[in-house]
CSV table of C-alpha atoms and ligand atoms in Angstrom, one decimal:
chain,number,residue,atom,x,y,z
A,1,MET,CA,6.9,36.7,-68.6
A,2,ASP,CA,10.1,34.9,-69.4
A,3,PHE,CA,12.1,33.3,-66.6
A,4,LYS,CA,15.3,33.5,-68.5
A,5,PHE,CA,17.5,36.5,-69.2
A,6,SER,CA,17.8,37.8,-72.7
A,7,GLU,CA,21.2,37.9,-74.4
A,8,ALA,CA,21.5,41.6,-73.7
A,9,GLU,CA,20.6,41.0,-70.0
A,10,LEU,CA,23.2,38.2,-69.7
A,11,LYS,CA,25.8,40.6,-71.1
A,12,ILE,CA,24.9,43.3,-68.6
A,13,GLN,CA,25.1,40.7,-65.8
A,14,ASP,CA,28.6,39.7,-67.0
A,15,ILE,CA,29.8,43.3,-67.1
A,16,ALA,CA,28.3,44.1,-63.7
A,17,ARG,CA,29.7,40.9,-62.2
A,18,LYS,CA,33.2,41.7,-63.4
A,19,PHE,CA,32.8,45.4,-62.3
A,20,ALA,CA,31.8,44.2,-58.8
A,21,GLU,CA,34.7,41.8,-58.5
A,22,ASN,CA,37.3,44.2,-59.8
A,23,GLU,CA,36.1,47.7,-58.7
A,24,VAL,CA,33.8,47.1,-55.8
A,25,GLU,CA,34.9,44.1,-53.7
A,26,PRO,CA,38.5,45.3,-53.1
A,27,TYR,CA,37.2,48.5,-51.3
A,28,ALA,CA,34.2,47.0,-49.5
A,29,GLU,CA,36.0,46.3,-46.2
A,30,GLU,CA,37.8,49.7,-46.2
A,31,ILE,CA,34.7,51.9,-46.9
A,32,ASP,CA,32.9,50.0,-44.2
A,33,LYS,CA,35.6,50.3,-41.6
A,34,LYS,CA,36.4,54.0,-42.3
A,35,SER,CA,32.8,54.9,-43.2
A,36,ILE,CA,33.9,56.7,-46.3
A,37,PHE,CA,31.9,57.4,-49.5
A,38,PRO,CA,33.5,55.6,-52.4
A,39,GLU,CA,33.8,58.6,-54.7
A,40,ASP,CA,36.2,56.8,-57.2
A,41,THR,CA,33.8,53.8,-57.5
A,42,PHE,CA,30.9,56.2,-58.0
A,43,ASN,CA,32.7,57.8,-60.9
A,44,LYS,CA,33.5,54.4,-62.4
A,45,MET,CA,29.8,53.5,-62.2
A,46,VAL,CA,29.2,56.7,-64.1
A,47,SER,CA,31.7,55.8,-66.8
A,48,CYS,CA,30.2,52.3,-67.1
A,49,GLY,CA,26.7,53.8,-67.6
A,50,PHE,CA,25.3,52.2,-64.5
A,51,THR,CA,24.1,55.5,-63.1
A,52,GLY,CA,22.1,56.1,-66.3
A,53,ILE,CA,20.4,52.7,-66.5
A,54,GLY,CA,16.6,53.2,-66.9
A,55,THR,CA,17.0,56.7,-68.3
A,56,PRO,CA,16.3,57.0,-72.0
A,57,VAL,CA,19.4,57.6,-74.2
A,58,GLU,CA,17.8,60.9,-75.5
A,59,TYR,CA,18.2,62.3,-72.0
A,60,GLY,CA,21.8,61.2,-71.7
A,61,GLY,CA,21.0,57.9,-70.0
A,62,SER,CA,22.0,54.3,-70.9
A,63,GLY,CA,18.5,53.1,-71.7
A,64,GLY,CA,17.3,49.8,-70.4
A,65,ASP,CA,14.7,49.1,-67.7
A,66,ASP,CA,14.3,48.0,-64.1
A,67,ILE,CA,15.4,44.5,-64.9
A,68,ALA,CA,18.8,45.8,-66.0
A,69,LYS,CA,18.9,47.9,-62.9
A,70,ILE,CA,18.2,44.9,-60.7
A,71,ILE,CA,20.9,42.9,-62.4
A,72,VAL,CA,23.5,45.6,-61.8
A,73,VAL,CA,22.4,46.5,-58.2
A,74,SER,CA,22.3,42.8,-57.1
A,75,GLU,CA,25.7,42.0,-58.6
A,76,ILE,CA,27.2,44.9,-56.8
A,77,ALA,CA,25.4,44.1,-53.6
A,78,LYS,CA,26.9,40.6,-53.6
A,79,LYS,CA,30.3,42.3,-53.0
A,80,CYS,CA,29.4,45.5,-51.2
A,81,ALA,CA,25.9,46.5,-50.1
A,82,ALA,CA,26.9,50.1,-49.4
A,83,THR,CA,28.0,50.7,-53.0
A,84,ALA,CA,24.7,49.0,-54.2
A,85,ALA,CA,22.7,51.3,-51.9
A,86,ILE,CA,24.5,54.4,-53.3
A,87,LEU,CA,23.7,53.4,-56.9
A,88,SER,CA,20.1,52.4,-56.2
A,89,ILE,CA,19.2,55.4,-54.1
A,90,HIS,CA,20.9,57.8,-56.6
A,91,THR,CA,18.5,56.6,-59.3
A,92,ILE,CA,15.4,57.6,-57.3
A,93,PHE,CA,16.1,61.2,-58.2
A,94,SER,CA,16.1,60.4,-61.9
A,95,ASP,CA,13.0,58.3,-61.5
A,96,VAL,CA,11.1,61.2,-60.0
A,97,ILE,CA,12.2,63.6,-62.8
A,98,LYS,CA,11.6,61.0,-65.5
A,99,THR,CA,8.1,60.3,-64.3
A,100,PHE,CA,6.9,63.7,-63.2
A,101,GLY,CA,9.3,66.3,-64.5
A,102,ASN,CA,8.5,68.6,-67.4
A,103,LYS,CA,10.5,68.7,-70.6
A,104,GLU,CA,12.9,71.4,-69.4
A,105,GLN,CA,13.5,69.6,-66.1
A,106,LYS,CA,14.2,66.3,-68.0
A,107,GLU,CA,16.5,68.0,-70.4
A,108,PHE,CA,18.4,69.8,-67.6
A,109,TYR,CA,18.7,67.2,-64.8
A,110,LEU,CA,18.6,63.8,-66.4
A,111,PRO,CA,21.9,64.1,-68.5
A,112,GLN,CA,23.7,65.4,-65.4
A,113,VAL,CA,22.6,62.7,-63.0
A,114,SER,CA,22.6,59.9,-65.6
A,115,ASN,CA,26.0,60.0,-67.1
A,116,GLY,CA,27.3,63.4,-66.1
A,117,GLY,CA,28.7,62.5,-62.7
A,118,LYS,CA,26.2,64.6,-60.6
A,119,LYS,CA,24.5,62.9,-57.7
A,120,GLY,CA,20.8,62.8,-56.8
A,121,ALA,CA,19.0,62.3,-53.5
A,122,PHE,CA,15.4,61.8,-52.2
A,123,ALA,CA,14.5,63.8,-49.2
A,124,LEU,CA,11.2,62.7,-47.6
A,125,THR,CA,11.9,61.5,-44.0
A,126,GLU,CA,11.8,63.9,-41.1
A,127,PRO,CA,12.2,63.2,-37.3
A,128,ASN,CA,8.4,62.9,-36.9
A,129,ALA,CA,7.6,61.6,-40.5
A,130,GLY,CA,9.2,58.2,-40.9
A,131,SER,CA,6.7,55.4,-41.6
A,132,ASP,CA,4.0,58.1,-41.4
A,133,ALA,CA,5.4,59.9,-44.5
A,134,ALA,CA,2.3,62.1,-44.7
A,135,ALA,CA,3.3,63.9,-41.5
A,136,VAL,CA,6.0,66.0,-43.2
A,137,LYS,CA,6.3,69.4,-41.6
A,138,THR,CA,8.9,71.1,-43.8
A,139,THR,CA,7.2,74.0,-45.5
A,140,ALA,CA,7.7,75.7,-48.9
A,141,ILE,CA,5.9,79.0,-48.8
A,142,SER,CA,5.2,80.9,-52.0
A,143,ASP,CA,7.1,84.3,-52.3
A,144,GLY,CA,6.7,85.8,-55.8
A,145,ASP,CA,8.4,83.5,-58.2
A,146,ASP,CA,10.1,81.5,-55.4
A,147,TYR,CA,9.4,79.1,-52.6
A,148,ILE,CA,11.0,79.7,-49.2
A,149,ILE,CA,11.8,76.3,-47.6
A,150,ASN,CA,12.0,75.9,-43.9
A,151,GLY,CA,12.4,72.6,-41.9
A,152,ALA,CA,14.7,69.6,-41.6
A,153,LYS,CA,15.0,66.2,-43.1
A,154,CYS,CA,16.8,63.2,-41.5
A,155,PHE,CA,18.3,59.9,-42.6
A,156,ILE,CA,18.8,61.1,-46.1
A,157,THR,CA,21.0,58.6,-48.0
A,158,GLY,CA,23.6,60.5,-50.0
A,159,GLY,CA,22.3,63.8,-48.8
A,160,ALA,CA,25.7,65.3,-48.1
A,161,HIS,CA,27.1,64.3,-51.5
A,162,ALA,CA,24.0,65.1,-53.6
A,163,ASP,CA,24.2,67.8,-56.2
A,164,TYR,CA,20.4,67.8,-56.5
A,165,MET,CA,17.8,66.5,-54.2
A,166,VAL,CA,14.1,66.3,-54.5
A,167,VAL,CA,12.6,67.7,-51.3
A,168,PHE,CA,9.1,67.0,-50.1
A,169,ALA,CA,7.6,70.0,-48.4
A,170,SER,CA,4.1,71.4,-47.7
A,171,THR,CA,3.1,74.3,-49.9
A,172,ASP,CA,-0.2,74.5,-48.0
A,173,LEU,CA,-0.3,73.2,-44.4
A,174,THR,CA,-4.1,73.5,-44.3
A,175,LYS,CA,-4.4,70.8,-46.9
A,176,GLY,CA,-2.5,68.1,-45.0
A,177,VAL,CA,-1.2,65.4,-47.3
A,178,LYS,CA,-2.8,67.1,-50.3
A,179,GLY,CA,-0.6,70.1,-49.6
A,180,LEU,CA,2.7,68.3,-50.1
A,181,SER,CA,4.8,69.2,-53.1
A,182,ALA,CA,8.1,67.9,-54.6
A,183,ILE,CA,10.8,70.6,-55.2
A,184,VAL,CA,14.3,70.2,-56.4
A,185,VAL,CA,17.0,71.9,-54.2
A,186,PRO,CA,20.5,72.1,-55.7
A,187,LYS,CA,23.6,71.8,-53.5
A,188,GLY,CA,24.9,75.1,-52.4
A,189,THR,CA,21.6,76.9,-52.4
A,190,GLU,CA,21.7,79.7,-49.8
A,191,GLY,CA,19.8,78.6,-46.6
A,192,PHE,CA,20.4,74.9,-47.2
A,193,SER,CA,23.0,73.1,-45.1
A,194,ILE,CA,24.0,69.6,-44.1
A,195,GLY,CA,23.5,68.8,-40.4
A,196,LYS,CA,24.6,65.6,-38.6
A,197,THR,CA,26.0,62.7,-40.6
A,198,GLU,CA,24.9,59.4,-39.0
A,199,ASP,CA,27.2,56.8,-37.5
A,200,LYS,CA,25.4,53.7,-38.7
A,201,MET,CA,25.4,49.9,-38.0
A,202,GLY,CA,25.7,48.9,-41.7
A,203,ILE,CA,26.1,50.2,-45.2
A,204,ARG,CA,28.7,52.5,-43.7
A,205,GLY,CA,30.2,53.5,-47.0
A,206,SER,CA,26.9,55.2,-48.0
A,207,GLU,CA,26.6,58.4,-46.1
A,208,THR,CA,23.3,59.3,-44.3
A,209,SER,CA,22.7,62.8,-43.3
A,210,GLU,CA,20.4,65.4,-41.9
A,211,LEU,CA,19.4,68.3,-44.2
A,212,ILE,CA,18.5,71.7,-42.8
A,213,PHE,CA,16.5,74.4,-44.7
A,214,ASP,CA,16.6,77.8,-43.1
A,215,ASN,CA,14.8,80.3,-45.4
A,216,CYS,CA,16.1,78.4,-48.4
A,217,ARG,CA,14.9,80.2,-51.5
A,218,VAL,CA,14.4,78.2,-54.7
A,219,PRO,CA,12.6,79.3,-57.9
A,220,LYS,CA,9.1,77.9,-58.5
A,221,SER,CA,10.4,76.4,-61.7
A,222,ASN,CA,12.0,73.7,-59.4
A,223,LEU,CA,8.6,72.4,-58.6
A,224,VAL,CA,8.2,68.8,-59.9
A,225,GLY,CA,4.7,68.0,-61.0
A,226,LYS,CA,2.0,70.1,-59.5
A,227,GLU,CA,1.6,71.7,-56.2
A,228,GLY,CA,-0.1,69.2,-53.9
A,229,GLN,CA,1.0,66.2,-55.9
A,230,GLY,CA,4.1,65.6,-53.7
A,231,PHE,CA,2.7,62.7,-51.6
A,232,LYS,CA,1.7,60.8,-54.7
A,233,ILE,CA,5.1,61.5,-56.3
A,234,ALA,CA,6.8,60.2,-53.2
A,235,MET,CA,4.7,57.0,-53.1
A,236,VAL,CA,5.2,56.3,-56.8
A,237,ALA,CA,9.0,56.8,-56.5
A,238,LEU,CA,9.1,54.6,-53.4
A,239,ASP,CA,7.3,51.8,-55.3
A,240,SER,CA,10.2,51.8,-57.8
A,241,ALA,CA,12.8,52.3,-55.1
A,242,ARG,CA,11.6,49.2,-53.2
A,243,ILE,CA,12.4,47.1,-56.2
A,244,GLY,CA,15.9,48.4,-55.9
A,245,VAL,CA,16.2,47.6,-52.2
A,246,ALA,CA,14.8,44.1,-52.9
A,247,ALA,CA,17.7,43.7,-55.5
A,248,GLN,CA,20.2,44.9,-52.9
A,249,ALA,CA,18.7,42.4,-50.3
A,250,PHE,CA,18.8,39.3,-52.5
A,251,GLY,CA,22.3,40.4,-53.8
A,252,ILE,CA,23.6,40.5,-50.2
A,253,ALA,CA,22.1,37.1,-49.6
A,254,GLU,CA,23.7,35.6,-52.8
A,255,GLY,CA,27.0,37.1,-51.7
A,256,ALA,CA,26.7,35.5,-48.2
A,257,LEU,CA,25.7,32.1,-49.8
A,258,ASP,CA,28.8,32.2,-52.0
A,259,HIS,CA,31.0,32.7,-48.9
A,260,ALA,CA,29.2,29.9,-47.1
A,261,VAL,CA,29.6,27.4,-50.0
A,262,LYS,CA,33.3,28.3,-50.3
A,263,TYR,CA,33.9,27.9,-46.5
A,264,MET,CA,32.0,24.6,-46.3
A,265,LYS,CA,34.2,23.1,-49.0
A,266,GLU,CA,37.5,24.3,-47.4
A,267,ARG,CA,36.8,24.0,-43.7
A,268,VAL,CA,37.6,20.6,-42.2
A,269,GLN,CA,36.1,19.5,-38.8
A,270,PHE,CA,35.8,15.9,-37.4
A,271,GLY,CA,38.2,14.9,-40.2
A,272,LYS,CA,35.9,15.9,-43.1
A,273,PRO,CA,34.9,19.1,-44.9
A,274,LEU,CA,31.8,20.7,-43.6
A,275,THR,CA,30.0,19.6,-46.8
A,276,ALA,CA,30.0,16.1,-45.3
A,277,LEU,CA,27.6,17.3,-42.6
A,278,GLN,CA,24.0,16.9,-43.7
A,279,GLY,CA,22.7,19.5,-41.2
A,280,LEU,CA,24.8,22.2,-42.8
A,281,ASN,CA,23.9,21.1,-46.3
A,282,TRP,CA,20.3,21.6,-45.4
A,283,TYR,CA,21.1,25.2,-44.4
A,284,ILE,CA,22.5,25.6,-47.9
A,285,ALA,CA,19.3,24.2,-49.4
A,286,ASP,CA,17.2,26.6,-47.3
A,287,MET,CA,19.4,29.6,-48.2
A,288,LYS,CA,19.3,28.8,-52.0
A,289,THR,CA,15.5,28.3,-52.0
A,290,ARG,CA,14.8,31.5,-50.2
A,291,ILE,CA,17.2,33.4,-52.5
A,292,GLU,CA,15.6,32.0,-55.7
A,293,CYS,CA,12.1,33.0,-54.5
A,294,ALA,CA,13.3,36.5,-53.5
A,295,LYS,CA,15.0,37.0,-56.9
A,296,TRP,CA,12.0,36.0,-59.0
A,297,MET,CA,9.5,38.0,-57.0
A,298,THR,CA,11.7,41.1,-57.5
A,299,TYR,CA,12.0,40.5,-61.3
A,300,ARG,CA,8.2,40.0,-61.5
A,301,ALA,CA,7.6,43.4,-59.9
A,302,ALA,CA,10.1,44.9,-62.4
A,303,CYS,CA,8.3,43.2,-65.3
A,304,LEU,CA,4.9,44.6,-64.1
A,305,LYS,CA,6.5,48.1,-63.9
A,306,ARG,CA,8.1,47.7,-67.4
A,307,ASP,CA,4.7,46.7,-68.8
A,308,GLY,CA,3.0,49.7,-67.3
A,309,GLU,CA,0.9,47.7,-64.9
A,310,LYS,CA,0.2,48.5,-61.2
A,311,PHE,CA,3.1,47.0,-59.2
A,312,THR,CA,2.7,48.7,-55.7
A,313,MET,CA,1.8,45.4,-53.9
A,314,ASP,CA,4.3,43.4,-55.9
A,315,ALA,CA,7.2,45.8,-55.1
A,316,ALA,CA,6.1,45.6,-51.4
A,317,ILE,CA,6.1,41.8,-51.5
A,318,ALA,CA,9.4,41.7,-53.3
A,319,LYS,CA,11.1,44.0,-50.8
A,320,TYR,CA,9.5,42.5,-47.7
A,321,ASN,CA,10.5,39.0,-48.8
A,322,ALA,CA,14.0,39.8,-50.0
A,323,ALA,CA,14.8,41.7,-46.8
A,324,ASN,CA,13.7,38.7,-44.8
A,325,THR,CA,15.8,36.5,-47.0
A,326,ALA,CA,18.9,38.7,-46.6
A,327,MET,CA,18.5,38.5,-42.8
A,328,PHE,CA,17.9,34.7,-42.9
A,329,VAL,CA,20.8,33.9,-45.2
A,330,THR,CA,23.4,36.2,-43.7
A,331,ASN,CA,22.5,34.7,-40.3
A,332,LEU,CA,23.0,31.1,-41.5
A,333,ALA,CA,26.1,31.9,-43.5
A,334,LEU,CA,27.6,33.5,-40.5
A,335,GLN,CA,26.6,30.5,-38.4
A,336,ILE,CA,28.3,28.2,-40.8
A,337,HIS,CA,31.5,30.2,-40.3
A,338,GLY,CA,31.3,29.7,-36.6
A,339,GLY,CA,33.6,31.9,-34.5
A,340,TYR,CA,35.3,33.1,-37.7
A,341,GLY,CA,32.0,34.5,-39.0
A,342,TYR,CA,31.7,36.7,-35.9
A,343,MET,CA,35.1,38.3,-36.6
A,344,LYS,CA,35.6,41.4,-38.6
A,345,GLU,CA,38.4,39.7,-40.5
A,346,TYR,CA,35.7,37.7,-42.4
A,347,PRO,CA,33.1,39.6,-44.6
A,348,LEU,CA,30.1,37.8,-43.0
A,349,GLU,CA,30.0,40.1,-40.1
A,350,ARG,CA,29.7,43.2,-42.4
A,351,MET,CA,27.1,41.4,-44.6
A,352,PHE,CA,25.0,40.6,-41.5
A,353,ARG,CA,25.1,44.3,-40.4
A,354,ASP,CA,24.4,45.5,-44.0
A,355,ALA,CA,21.4,43.2,-44.4
A,356,LYS,CA,19.5,44.7,-41.5
A,357,ILE,CA,18.9,48.1,-43.3
A,358,THR,CA,16.9,46.4,-46.0
A,359,GLU,CA,14.2,45.6,-43.4
A,360,ILE,CA,14.1,49.3,-42.5
A,361,TYR,CA,14.7,51.8,-45.2
A,362,GLU,CA,12.4,52.8,-48.1
A,363,GLY,CA,9.6,51.5,-45.9
A,364,THR,CA,10.0,49.1,-43.0
A,365,SER,CA,8.8,45.5,-43.3
A,366,GLU,CA,5.8,46.4,-41.2
A,367,ILE,CA,4.8,49.1,-43.7
A,368,HIS,CA,5.1,46.6,-46.5
A,369,LYS,CA,2.8,44.2,-44.6
A,370,LEU,CA,0.4,47.1,-44.3
A,371,VAL,CA,0.5,47.8,-48.1
A,372,ILE,CA,0.2,44.1,-48.9
A,373,SER,CA,-2.7,43.5,-46.5
A,374,ARG,CA,-4.5,46.6,-47.6
A,375,GLU,CA,-4.2,45.7,-51.3
A,376,THR,CA,-5.3,42.1,-50.6
A,377,LEU,CA,-8.3,43.1,-48.5
A,378,LYS,CA,-9.5,45.6,-51.1
B,1,LIG,N1,1.1,55.0,-55.6
B,1,LIG,C1,0.3,56.1,-55.9
B,1,LIG,N2,-0.5,56.7,-55.0
B,1,LIG,C2,-0.4,56.3,-53.7
B,1,LIG,C3,0.3,55.2,-53.3
B,1,LIG,C4,1.1,54.5,-54.4
B,1,LIG,N3,1.9,53.5,-54.1
B,1,LIG,N4,0.2,54.9,-52.0
B,1,LIG,C5,-0.7,55.9,-51.6
B,1,LIG,N5,-1.1,56.7,-52.6
B,1,LIG,C6,-2.0,57.8,-52.6
B,1,LIG,C7,-3.4,57.3,-52.2
B,1,LIG,O1,-4.1,56.8,-53.3
B,1,LIG,C8,-4.1,58.5,-51.6
B,1,LIG,O2,-4.5,59.4,-52.6
B,1,LIG,P1,-6.1,59.8,-52.7
B,1,LIG,O3,-6.4,60.4,-51.4
B,1,LIG,O4,-6.1,60.7,-53.9
B,1,LIG,O5,-6.8,58.5,-52.9
B,1,LIG,C9,-2.9,59.2,-50.9
B,1,LIG,O6,-1.7,58.7,-51.6
B,1,LIG,C10,-2.8,58.9,-49.4
B,1,LIG,O7,-2.7,57.4,-49.3
B,1,LIG,P2,-2.9,56.7,-48.0
B,1,LIG,O8,-4.2,57.1,-47.3
B,1,LIG,O9,-2.7,55.2,-48.2
B,1,LIG,O10,-1.7,57.2,-47.1
B,1,LIG,P3,-1.2,56.8,-45.7
B,1,LIG,O11,-0.9,58.0,-44.9
B,1,LIG,O12,-2.1,55.8,-45.0
B,1,LIG,O13,0.3,56.2,-46.0
B,1,LIG,C11,1.9,54.5,-46.4
B,1,LIG,C12,0.5,55.1,-46.7
B,1,LIG,C13,2.0,53.3,-47.3
B,1,LIG,C14,1.9,54.0,-44.9
B,1,LIG,C15,3.0,55.5,-46.7
B,1,LIG,O14,3.0,56.5,-45.7
B,1,LIG,C16,4.4,54.9,-46.7
B,1,LIG,O15,4.8,54.3,-47.7
B,1,LIG,N6,5.2,55.0,-45.6
B,1,LIG,C17,6.6,54.6,-45.6
B,1,LIG,C18,7.4,55.8,-46.0
B,1,LIG,C19,8.8,55.3,-46.5
B,1,LIG,O16,8.9,54.3,-47.2
B,1,LIG,N7,9.8,56.1,-46.1
B,1,LIG,C20,11.1,55.9,-46.6
B,1,LIG,C21,11.7,57.1,-47.1
B,1,LIG,S1,13.2,57.1,-48.1
B,1,LIG,C22,14.4,56.2,-47.2
B,1,LIG,O17,14.1,55.4,-46.4
B,1,LIG,C23,15.8,56.3,-47.4
B,1,LIG,C24,16.4,57.2,-48.4
B,1,LIG,O18,17.4,57.9,-48.1
B,1,LIG,C25,16.0,57.2,-49.7
């Protein structure tokens, strides 16, 4: 493993950094305040090829691997966590199709969601199946060449905007977790509707919705993988997605540190800039150290994935640690800003709210501790 970026990765970082500064940061406050999905920015991410990172060029993607994805997601998260969340979660759909889809599914869906402007979503969570993902109650009952889906999903990021979503439903309730299957439901399918859209604490520009399936009929050709393989597909997809959330988390932390450094140089108290106060400088040292650790653990998990090695525990460690770091750093950066940090006029207040979700979605920190301890005790 190399601890330095390649020339190509440095180039991606430069492109992503400029994109984040010019196309993301100017809208971060507005999309948070108004809770609006940044449709224009999404389309620009399509044009830049960001939505196709990690998908092979032969399927209409931009190529590259998870390291490139982390670079882009973290650079965007520095400026706007909601936009980073939209990009990161959108790519879970392509990950599922890439890893488990058949040739026809890859040829049909991947070009559309990679660089064709269509959006993907991942619909696993239900009101009674959150951390206990195996408790999914949505059913997909066989009817000739179709499945008829009934049930509801909640807290689905990008659900209301998605053109395609992979829905986890039981094709055989008697088999419990081994009866779960992954099925693609396109937007506009009869019997599928969007329920409540949540009013959230943070990442307010990324919409989070309830999905309702009422005798929703989809062809059996929309089954991804095999019947009964759904839970495994969800777990494998979440392992990858957790690397994306870790990137969001350390990106938020880096953005908060940048603001803290700038403020400390400019703000004068007791006749000196804040940088003259050793107590605050030590905050900077703690923030920087935590960020570097979070960053390299995330890249390590991505390297293991790239090399085809098992990375479940490493992704859990990366996400658990990066989420902790995001909370720690945004809290201290806000503290350095004093009363100003608490005001909506300064971005720290938004960053602090945005950081919290990284400890919750795509597996809570407690679930990651469960995964890490189980693997360690094996
Ligand atoms: N990779 C491959 N297979 C896996 C796996 C992994 N990472 N984790 C588990 N499995 C397999 C196991 O090997 C087992 O298969 P066998 O029976 O064939 O051996 C099967 O899955 C069941 O595994 P467990 O007994 O470990 O399952 P469990 O019920 O104890 O659950 C869990 C494990 C880790 C707690 C899991 O339920 C989990 O990750 N929960 C959190 C769910 C989550 O992250 N939800 C977020 C949803 S998405 C979101 O937040 C936002 C959004 O919009 C995208």
